[in-house]
CSV table of C-alpha atoms in Angstrom, one decimal:
chain,number,residue,atom,x,y,z
R,29,MET,CA,-17.5,-20.6,21.1
R,30,ALA,CA,-17.0,-18.7,24.4
R,31,ILE,CA,-19.8,-16.3,23.4
R,32,ASP,CA,-22.1,-19.2,22.6
R,33,GLU,CA,-21.5,-20.9,25.9
R,34,GLY,CA,-22.0,-17.6,27.8
R,35,GLU,CA,-25.3,-17.0,26.1
R,36,LYS,CA,-26.5,-20.5,27.0
R,37,ILE,CA,-26.1,-19.8,30.7
R,38,GLY,CA,-27.5,-16.2,30.4
R,39,ALA,CA,-24.2,-14.5,31.2
R,40,ARG,CA,-23.6,-10.9,30.2
R,41,ILE,CA,-21.1,-10.7,27.3
R,42,VAL,CA,-18.6,-7.9,27.5
R,43,PRO,CA,-16.2,-7.3,24.6
R,44,ILE,CA,-12.9,-6.2,26.2
R,45,ASP,CA,-10.5,-6.0,23.4
R,46,ARG,CA,-9.6,-2.8,21.6
R,47,GLU,CA,-11.1,-2.2,18.1
R,48,ILE,CA,-8.9,-3.9,15.6
R,49,SER,CA,-8.9,-0.9,13.3
R,50,THR,CA,-7.6,1.3,16.2
R,51,THR,CA,-4.8,-1.2,16.9
R,52,LEU,CA,-3.7,-1.4,13.2
R,53,LYS,CA,-3.9,2.4,12.8
R,54,ARG,CA,-1.8,3.0,15.9
R,55,ALA,CA,0.7,0.4,14.7
R,56,TRP,CA,0.9,2.1,11.3
R,57,TRP,CA,1.4,5.6,12.7
R,58,ASN,CA,4.0,4.4,15.2
R,59,ILE,CA,6.4,3.1,12.6
R,60,GLY,CA,8.5,4.9,10.0
R,61,ILE,CA,8.1,4.8,6.3
R,62,PHE,CA,10.8,2.2,5.9
R,63,ASN,CA,9.1,-0.2,8.4
R,64,ARG,CA,5.8,0.5,6.8
R,65,MET,CA,7.1,-0.7,3.5
R,66,PHE,CA,8.5,-3.9,5.1
R,67,LEU,CA,5.2,-4.5,6.9
R,68,LEU,CA,3.2,-4.1,3.7
R,69,SER,CA,5.5,-6.3,1.7
R,70,ALA,CA,5.4,-9.0,4.4
R,71,LEU,CA,1.6,-8.9,4.4
R,72,LEU,CA,1.6,-9.2,0.6
R,73,THR,CA,4.0,-12.0,0.8
R,74,SER,CA,2.0,-13.9,3.4
R,75,LEU,CA,-1.0,-14.1,0.9
R,76,PHE,CA,1.0,-16.4,-1.3
R,77,VAL,CA,2.8,-18.7,1.2
R,78,LYS,CA,2.6,-22.1,-0.5
R,79,GLU,CA,3.0,-24.4,2.5
R,80,ASP,CA,0.1,-26.0,4.3
R,81,VAL,CA,0.2,-25.6,8.1
R,82,SER,CA,-1.0,-28.6,10.0
R,83,GLU,CA,-3.5,-28.5,12.8
R,84,GLU,CA,-0.7,-29.5,15.2
R,85,LYS,CA,1.4,-26.6,14.1
R,86,ILE,CA,-1.6,-24.2,14.6
R,87,GLU,CA,-2.2,-25.4,18.1
R,88,GLU,CA,1.5,-25.1,18.9
R,89,MET,CA,1.5,-21.5,17.6
R,90,LYS,CA,-1.4,-20.6,19.9
R,91,SER,CA,0.9,-21.2,22.9
R,92,GLU,CA,2.3,-18.3,24.8
R,93,ASP,CA,5.9,-19.3,24.3
R,94,VAL,CA,5.6,-19.5,20.6
R,95,LEU,CA,4.1,-16.0,20.4
R,96,LYS,CA,6.8,-14.6,22.6
R,97,ASP,CA,9.4,-16.3,20.5
R,98,LEU,CA,7.9,-14.8,17.3
R,99,PHE,CA,8.2,-11.3,18.6
R,100,SER,CA,11.6,-11.8,20.1
R,101,GLN,CA,12.9,-12.8,16.7
R,102,LEU,CA,11.9,-9.5,15.1
R,103,PRO,CA,14.7,-7.0,14.7
R,104,LYS,CA,14.7,-4.3,17.3
R,105,ARG,CA,13.6,-1.7,14.8
R,106,TYR,CA,10.2,-3.3,14.8
R,107,GLU,CA,9.8,-3.0,18.6
R,108,SER,CA,7.1,-0.3,18.1
R,109,ILE,CA,4.9,-2.8,16.3
R,110,LYS,CA,5.1,-5.2,19.3
R,111,ASN,CA,4.4,-2.4,21.7
R,112,VAL,CA,1.1,-1.5,20.0
R,113,ILE,CA,-0.1,-5.0,19.1
R,114,ILE,CA,0.9,-6.8,22.3
R,115,ASP,CA,2.0,-4.5,25.1
R,116,GLU,CA,-0.7,-1.8,24.7
R,117,ARG,CA,-3.4,-4.4,24.4
R,118,ASP,CA,-2.2,-6.2,27.5
R,119,SER,CA,-2.8,-3.0,29.5
R,120,TYR,CA,-6.1,-2.4,27.7
R,121,LEU,CA,-7.5,-5.9,28.3
R,122,ALA,CA,-6.3,-5.8,32.0
R,123,GLN,CA,-8.2,-2.5,32.6
R,124,LYS,CA,-11.3,-3.7,30.9
R,125,ILE,CA,-11.3,-6.8,33.1
R,126,ARG,CA,-10.9,-4.6,36.1
R,127,ASP,CA,-13.9,-2.5,35.0
R,128,ALA,CA,-16.0,-5.6,34.5
R,129,SER,CA,-15.1,-6.9,37.9
R,130,LYS,CA,-16.3,-3.7,39.7
R,131,GLU,CA,-19.9,-5.0,39.6
R,132,GLY,CA,-19.0,-7.4,42.4
R,133,LYS,CA,-19.8,-10.5,40.4
R,134,LYS,CA,-17.6,-13.3,39.3
R,135,ILE,CA,-16.3,-12.9,35.8
R,136,PHE,CA,-14.8,-15.3,33.3
R,137,ALA,CA,-12.3,-13.7,30.9
R,138,VAL,CA,-11.3,-15.3,27.6
R,139,VAL,CA,-8.1,-14.0,26.2
R,140,GLY,CA,-5.3,-15.1,23.8
R,141,ALA,CA,-2.5,-17.1,25.3
R,142,GLY,CA,0.1,-14.5,24.2
R,143,HIS,CA,-1.6,-11.8,26.4
R,144,LEU,CA,-2.0,-13.9,29.6
R,145,GLN,CA,1.2,-12.9,31.3
R,146,GLY,CA,1.0,-9.3,30.3
R,147,ILE,CA,-2.6,-9.0,31.6
R,148,MET,CA,-1.5,-10.6,34.9
R,149,ASN,CA,1.2,-7.9,35.2
R,150,HIS,CA,-1.3,-5.0,34.8
R,151,VAL,CA,-4.6,-6.3,36.1
R,152,TRP,CA,-3.8,-5.3,39.7
R,153,GLU,CA,-3.3,-1.6,38.9
R,154,GLU,CA,-5.8,1.0,37.9
R,155,ARG,CA,-4.9,3.0,34.8
R,156,ASP,CA,-6.5,5.5,32.3
R,157,ILE,CA,-6.6,3.7,29.0
R,158,SER,CA,-8.2,6.6,27.0
R,159,SER,CA,-4.8,7.4,25.5
R,160,LEU,CA,-4.6,3.9,24.0
R,161,ASP,CA,-7.7,4.6,21.9
R,162,HIS,CA,-6.3,7.9,20.7
R,163,LEU,CA,-5.7,8.4,16.9
R,164,PRO,CA,-4.1,11.4,15.3
R,165,ARG,CA,-6.7,13.6,13.6
R,166,LYS,CA,-6.5,14.0,9.9
R,167,THR,CA,-6.3,17.6,8.6
R,168,ALA,CA,-8.0,18.9,5.6
R,169,LEU,CA,-4.7,18.7,3.8
R,170,ASP,CA,-4.3,15.0,4.6
R,171,ARG,CA,-7.8,14.3,3.2
R,172,TRP,CA,-7.2,16.2,-0.1
R,173,LYS,CA,-3.5,15.8,-0.8
R,174,GLY,CA,-4.1,12.5,-2.6
R,175,LEU,CA,-6.1,14.4,-5.2
R,176,LEU,CA,-4.4,17.8,-4.9
R,177,ILE,CA,-0.9,16.8,-5.8
R,178,PRO,CA,-1.8,14.7,-8.9
R,179,GLY,CA,-4.2,17.5,-10.0
R,180,ILE,CA,-1.4,20.1,-9.8
R,181,PHE,CA,1.0,17.9,-11.7
R,182,PHE,CA,-1.6,17.2,-14.4
R,183,GLY,CA,-2.4,20.9,-14.7
R,184,LEU,CA,1.3,21.8,-15.2
R,185,ILE,CA,1.6,19.2,-18.0
R,186,LEU,CA,-1.5,20.7,-19.7
R,187,THR,CA,0.2,24.1,-19.3
R,188,VAL,CA,3.2,22.9,-21.3
R,189,PHE,CA,0.9,21.6,-24.0
R,190,TYR,CA,-1.0,24.8,-24.1
R,191,PHE,CA,1.9,27.2,-24.2
R,192,GLY,CA,4.7,25.0,-25.7
R,193,GLY,CA,2.7,23.2,-28.3
R,194,ARG,CA,1.9,19.5,-28.9
R,195,GLN,CA,5.4,18.4,-29.8
R,196,GLN,CA,7.0,19.9,-26.7
R,197,GLY,CA,4.2,18.5,-24.5
R,198,GLN,CA,4.6,15.0,-26.0
R,199,GLU,CA,8.4,15.1,-25.5
R,200,LEU,CA,7.9,16.0,-21.9
R,201,VAL,CA,5.4,13.1,-21.4
R,202,LEU,CA,7.8,10.7,-23.1
R,203,ARG,CA,10.7,11.8,-20.8
R,204,TRP,CA,8.4,11.4,-17.8
R,205,ILE,CA,7.4,7.9,-18.8
R,206,LEU,CA,11.0,6.8,-19.6
R,207,VAL,CA,12.6,8.4,-16.5
R,208,LYS,CA,10.1,7.3,-13.9
R,209,GLY,CA,9.5,3.9,-15.5
R,210,GLY,CA,13.2,3.3,-16.1
R,211,LEU,CA,14.3,4.1,-12.6
R,212,ALA,CA,11.4,2.0,-11.1
R,213,ALA,CA,12.5,-0.9,-13.4
R,214,LEU,CA,16.1,-0.4,-12.3
R,215,GLY,CA,15.1,-0.7,-8.7
R,216,ALA,CA,13.3,-4.0,-9.5
R,217,ILE,CA,16.3,-5.3,-11.4
R,218,ILE,CA,18.6,-4.5,-8.4
R,219,SER,CA,16.3,-6.5,-6.2
R,220,LEU,CA,16.6,-9.4,-8.6
R,221,ALA,CA,12.9,-9.4,-9.4
R,222,HIS,CA,11.3,-11.6,-12.0
R,223,PRO,CA,11.3,-10.1,-15.5
R,224,LEU,CA,7.5,-9.7,-15.4
R,225,SER,CA,7.8,-7.8,-12.1
R,226,VAL,CA,10.4,-5.5,-13.7
R,227,ILE,CA,8.0,-4.8,-16.7
R,228,LEU,CA,5.1,-4.1,-14.4
R,229,ALA,CA,7.2,-1.8,-12.2
R,230,PHE,CA,8.1,0.1,-15.4
R,231,LEU,CA,4.4,0.4,-16.5
R,232,ALA,CA,3.0,1.3,-13.1
R,233,ALA,CA,5.5,4.0,-12.3
R,234,PRO,CA,4.1,6.7,-14.6
R,235,VAL,CA,0.5,5.9,-13.6
R,236,GLY,CA,1.4,6.2,-9.9
R,237,ASN,CA,1.5,10.0,-10.2
R,238,PHE,CA,-2.2,10.1,-10.9
R,239,ASN,CA,-3.5,6.9,-9.1
R,240,PRO,CA,-2.7,6.4,-5.4
R,241,ILE,CA,-3.6,2.8,-5.7
R,242,ILE,CA,-1.3,1.8,-8.5
R,243,LYS,CA,2.3,2.1,-7.3
R,244,PRO,CA,5.3,0.3,-8.9
R,245,GLY,CA,6.4,-1.2,-5.7
R,246,TRP,CA,3.0,-2.6,-4.8
R,247,VAL,CA,2.4,-4.0,-8.3
R,248,ALA,CA,5.9,-5.5,-8.5
R,249,ALA,CA,5.8,-7.0,-5.0
R,250,LEU,CA,2.4,-8.5,-5.6
R,251,CYS,CA,3.6,-10.1,-8.9
R,252,GLU,CA,6.8,-11.3,-7.2
R,253,SER,CA,4.9,-12.9,-4.4
R,254,TRP,CA,2.7,-14.7,-6.9
R,255,LEU,CA,5.5,-15.9,-9.1
R,256,ARG,CA,8.0,-16.8,-6.4
R,257,LYS,CA,6.0,-17.9,-3.4
R,258,PRO,CA,7.8,-17.7,-0.1
R,259,LEU,CA,8.1,-20.6,2.3
R,260,VAL,CA,7.2,-20.6,6.0
R,261,GLU,CA,10.9,-21.1,6.6
R,262,ASP,CA,11.5,-17.7,5.0
R,263,PHE,CA,9.3,-16.0,7.7
R,264,GLU,CA,11.1,-17.9,10.5
R,265,LYS,CA,14.5,-16.7,9.3
R,266,ILE,CA,13.7,-13.0,8.8
R,267,ALA,CA,15.7,-11.9,11.8
R,268,GLN,CA,18.7,-14.2,11.0
R,269,ASP,CA,18.8,-13.3,7.3
R,270,SER,CA,18.4,-9.5,7.9
R,271,GLU,CA,21.6,-9.4,10.0
R,272,HIS,CA,23.7,-9.2,6.8
R,273,TRP,CA,22.9,-7.6,3.5
R,274,LYS,CA,23.6,-10.8,1.5
R,275,GLY,CA,20.6,-12.4,3.3
R,276,TYR,CA,18.3,-9.8,1.9
R,277,TRP,CA,18.4,-11.6,-1.5
R,278,LYS,CA,18.6,-15.1,0.0
R,279,ASN,CA,15.3,-14.8,2.0
R,280,ASN,CA,12.2,-14.6,-0.2
R,281,VAL,CA,10.3,-12.4,2.2
R,282,ILE,CA,13.0,-9.8,2.6
R,283,ARG,CA,13.8,-9.9,-1.1
R,284,ILE,CA,10.1,-9.2,-1.9
R,285,PHE,CA,10.4,-6.3,0.5
R,286,LEU,CA,13.3,-5.1,-1.7
R,287,VAL,CA,11.1,-5.6,-4.8
R,288,PHE,CA,8.5,-3.4,-3.0
R,289,MET,CA,10.9,-0.7,-1.8
R,290,LEU,CA,13.5,-0.2,-4.5
R,291,PRO,CA,11.0,0.5,-7.4
R,292,GLN,CA,9.2,2.9,-5.1
R,293,ILE,CA,12.5,4.7,-4.4
R,294,GLY,CA,13.4,4.7,-8.1
R,295,SER,CA,10.0,6.1,-9.0
R,296,SER,CA,10.3,8.8,-6.4
R,297,ILE,CA,13.7,9.9,-7.7
R,298,GLY,CA,12.2,9.9,-11.2
R,299,THR,CA,9.4,12.2,-9.9
R,300,PHE,CA,12.0,14.8,-8.6
R,301,ILE,CA,13.9,14.6,-11.9
R,302,VAL,CA,10.7,15.0,-14.1
R,303,THR,CA,9.3,17.8,-11.8
R,304,ALA,CA,12.6,19.7,-12.1
R,305,ASP,CA,12.5,19.2,-15.9
R,306,LEU,CA,8.8,20.3,-16.0
R,307,PHE,CA,9.6,23.6,-14.2
R,308,ARG,CA,12.6,24.2,-16.4
R,309,VAL,CA,10.3,23.9,-19.5
R,310,LEU,CA,7.7,26.1,-17.9
R,311,LYS,CA,10.3,28.7,-17.1
R,312,GLY,CA,11.4,28.8,-20.7
R,313,LEU,CA,7.8,29.3,-21.9
R,314,MET,CA,7.1,32.2,-19.6
């Protein structure tokens, strides 16, 4: 609407916010693997929230106080997410407004309510914001490791078939399926997942070694979010329920995080066990 009104009066439109992809990538790279799992599980869960939000609630959520309250309720370990999504963008928006004002003309800036106070704190000072657009460069290894590691693993299994024979190869594959699938399913059971989620975690774990998209935690959490849809209340009580371990199974959002994380951990442990078994078999064949 602001752009439409500006175009009607012939104003020059200047986008001042940072690219959303840059913000999300910086947020992703600034949090640890544990927090990444929580963030992904929360995003998956939010897709299946079954409560309708009224227009009055939406308008209330647009206010500055509600946004501040939302981030203040997050546990301290997620402070880095707030820094990237809110604080960095406050500085970025403030400097872009300063840059636009250097032409000596009146400007009209349209920003989100949650950024207003932060912008006011930074708009009076000049700063270099190039660092806020910086993203770590991917190495050649980063680009290829998704294919390289599964390729090596598959090649080693074929080596067992070639030198050890069909029976020994099949026994190794069966152990690989049972160990990885079993430990992933155990993780789902510990998280009190739905039986269907447990089965899917078992089936997805062996496939995950060769397909970076199909992971037991992802599949199980997606299924769990669909079968046991969380409530808006669960999101509001994340900070409160995460203070004690009993709340992890009480809160649907946090529990789905467990359904996401524990099968992944089980599958990873299974990978180490199977890999050690694979090298033991190869050593016996050489």
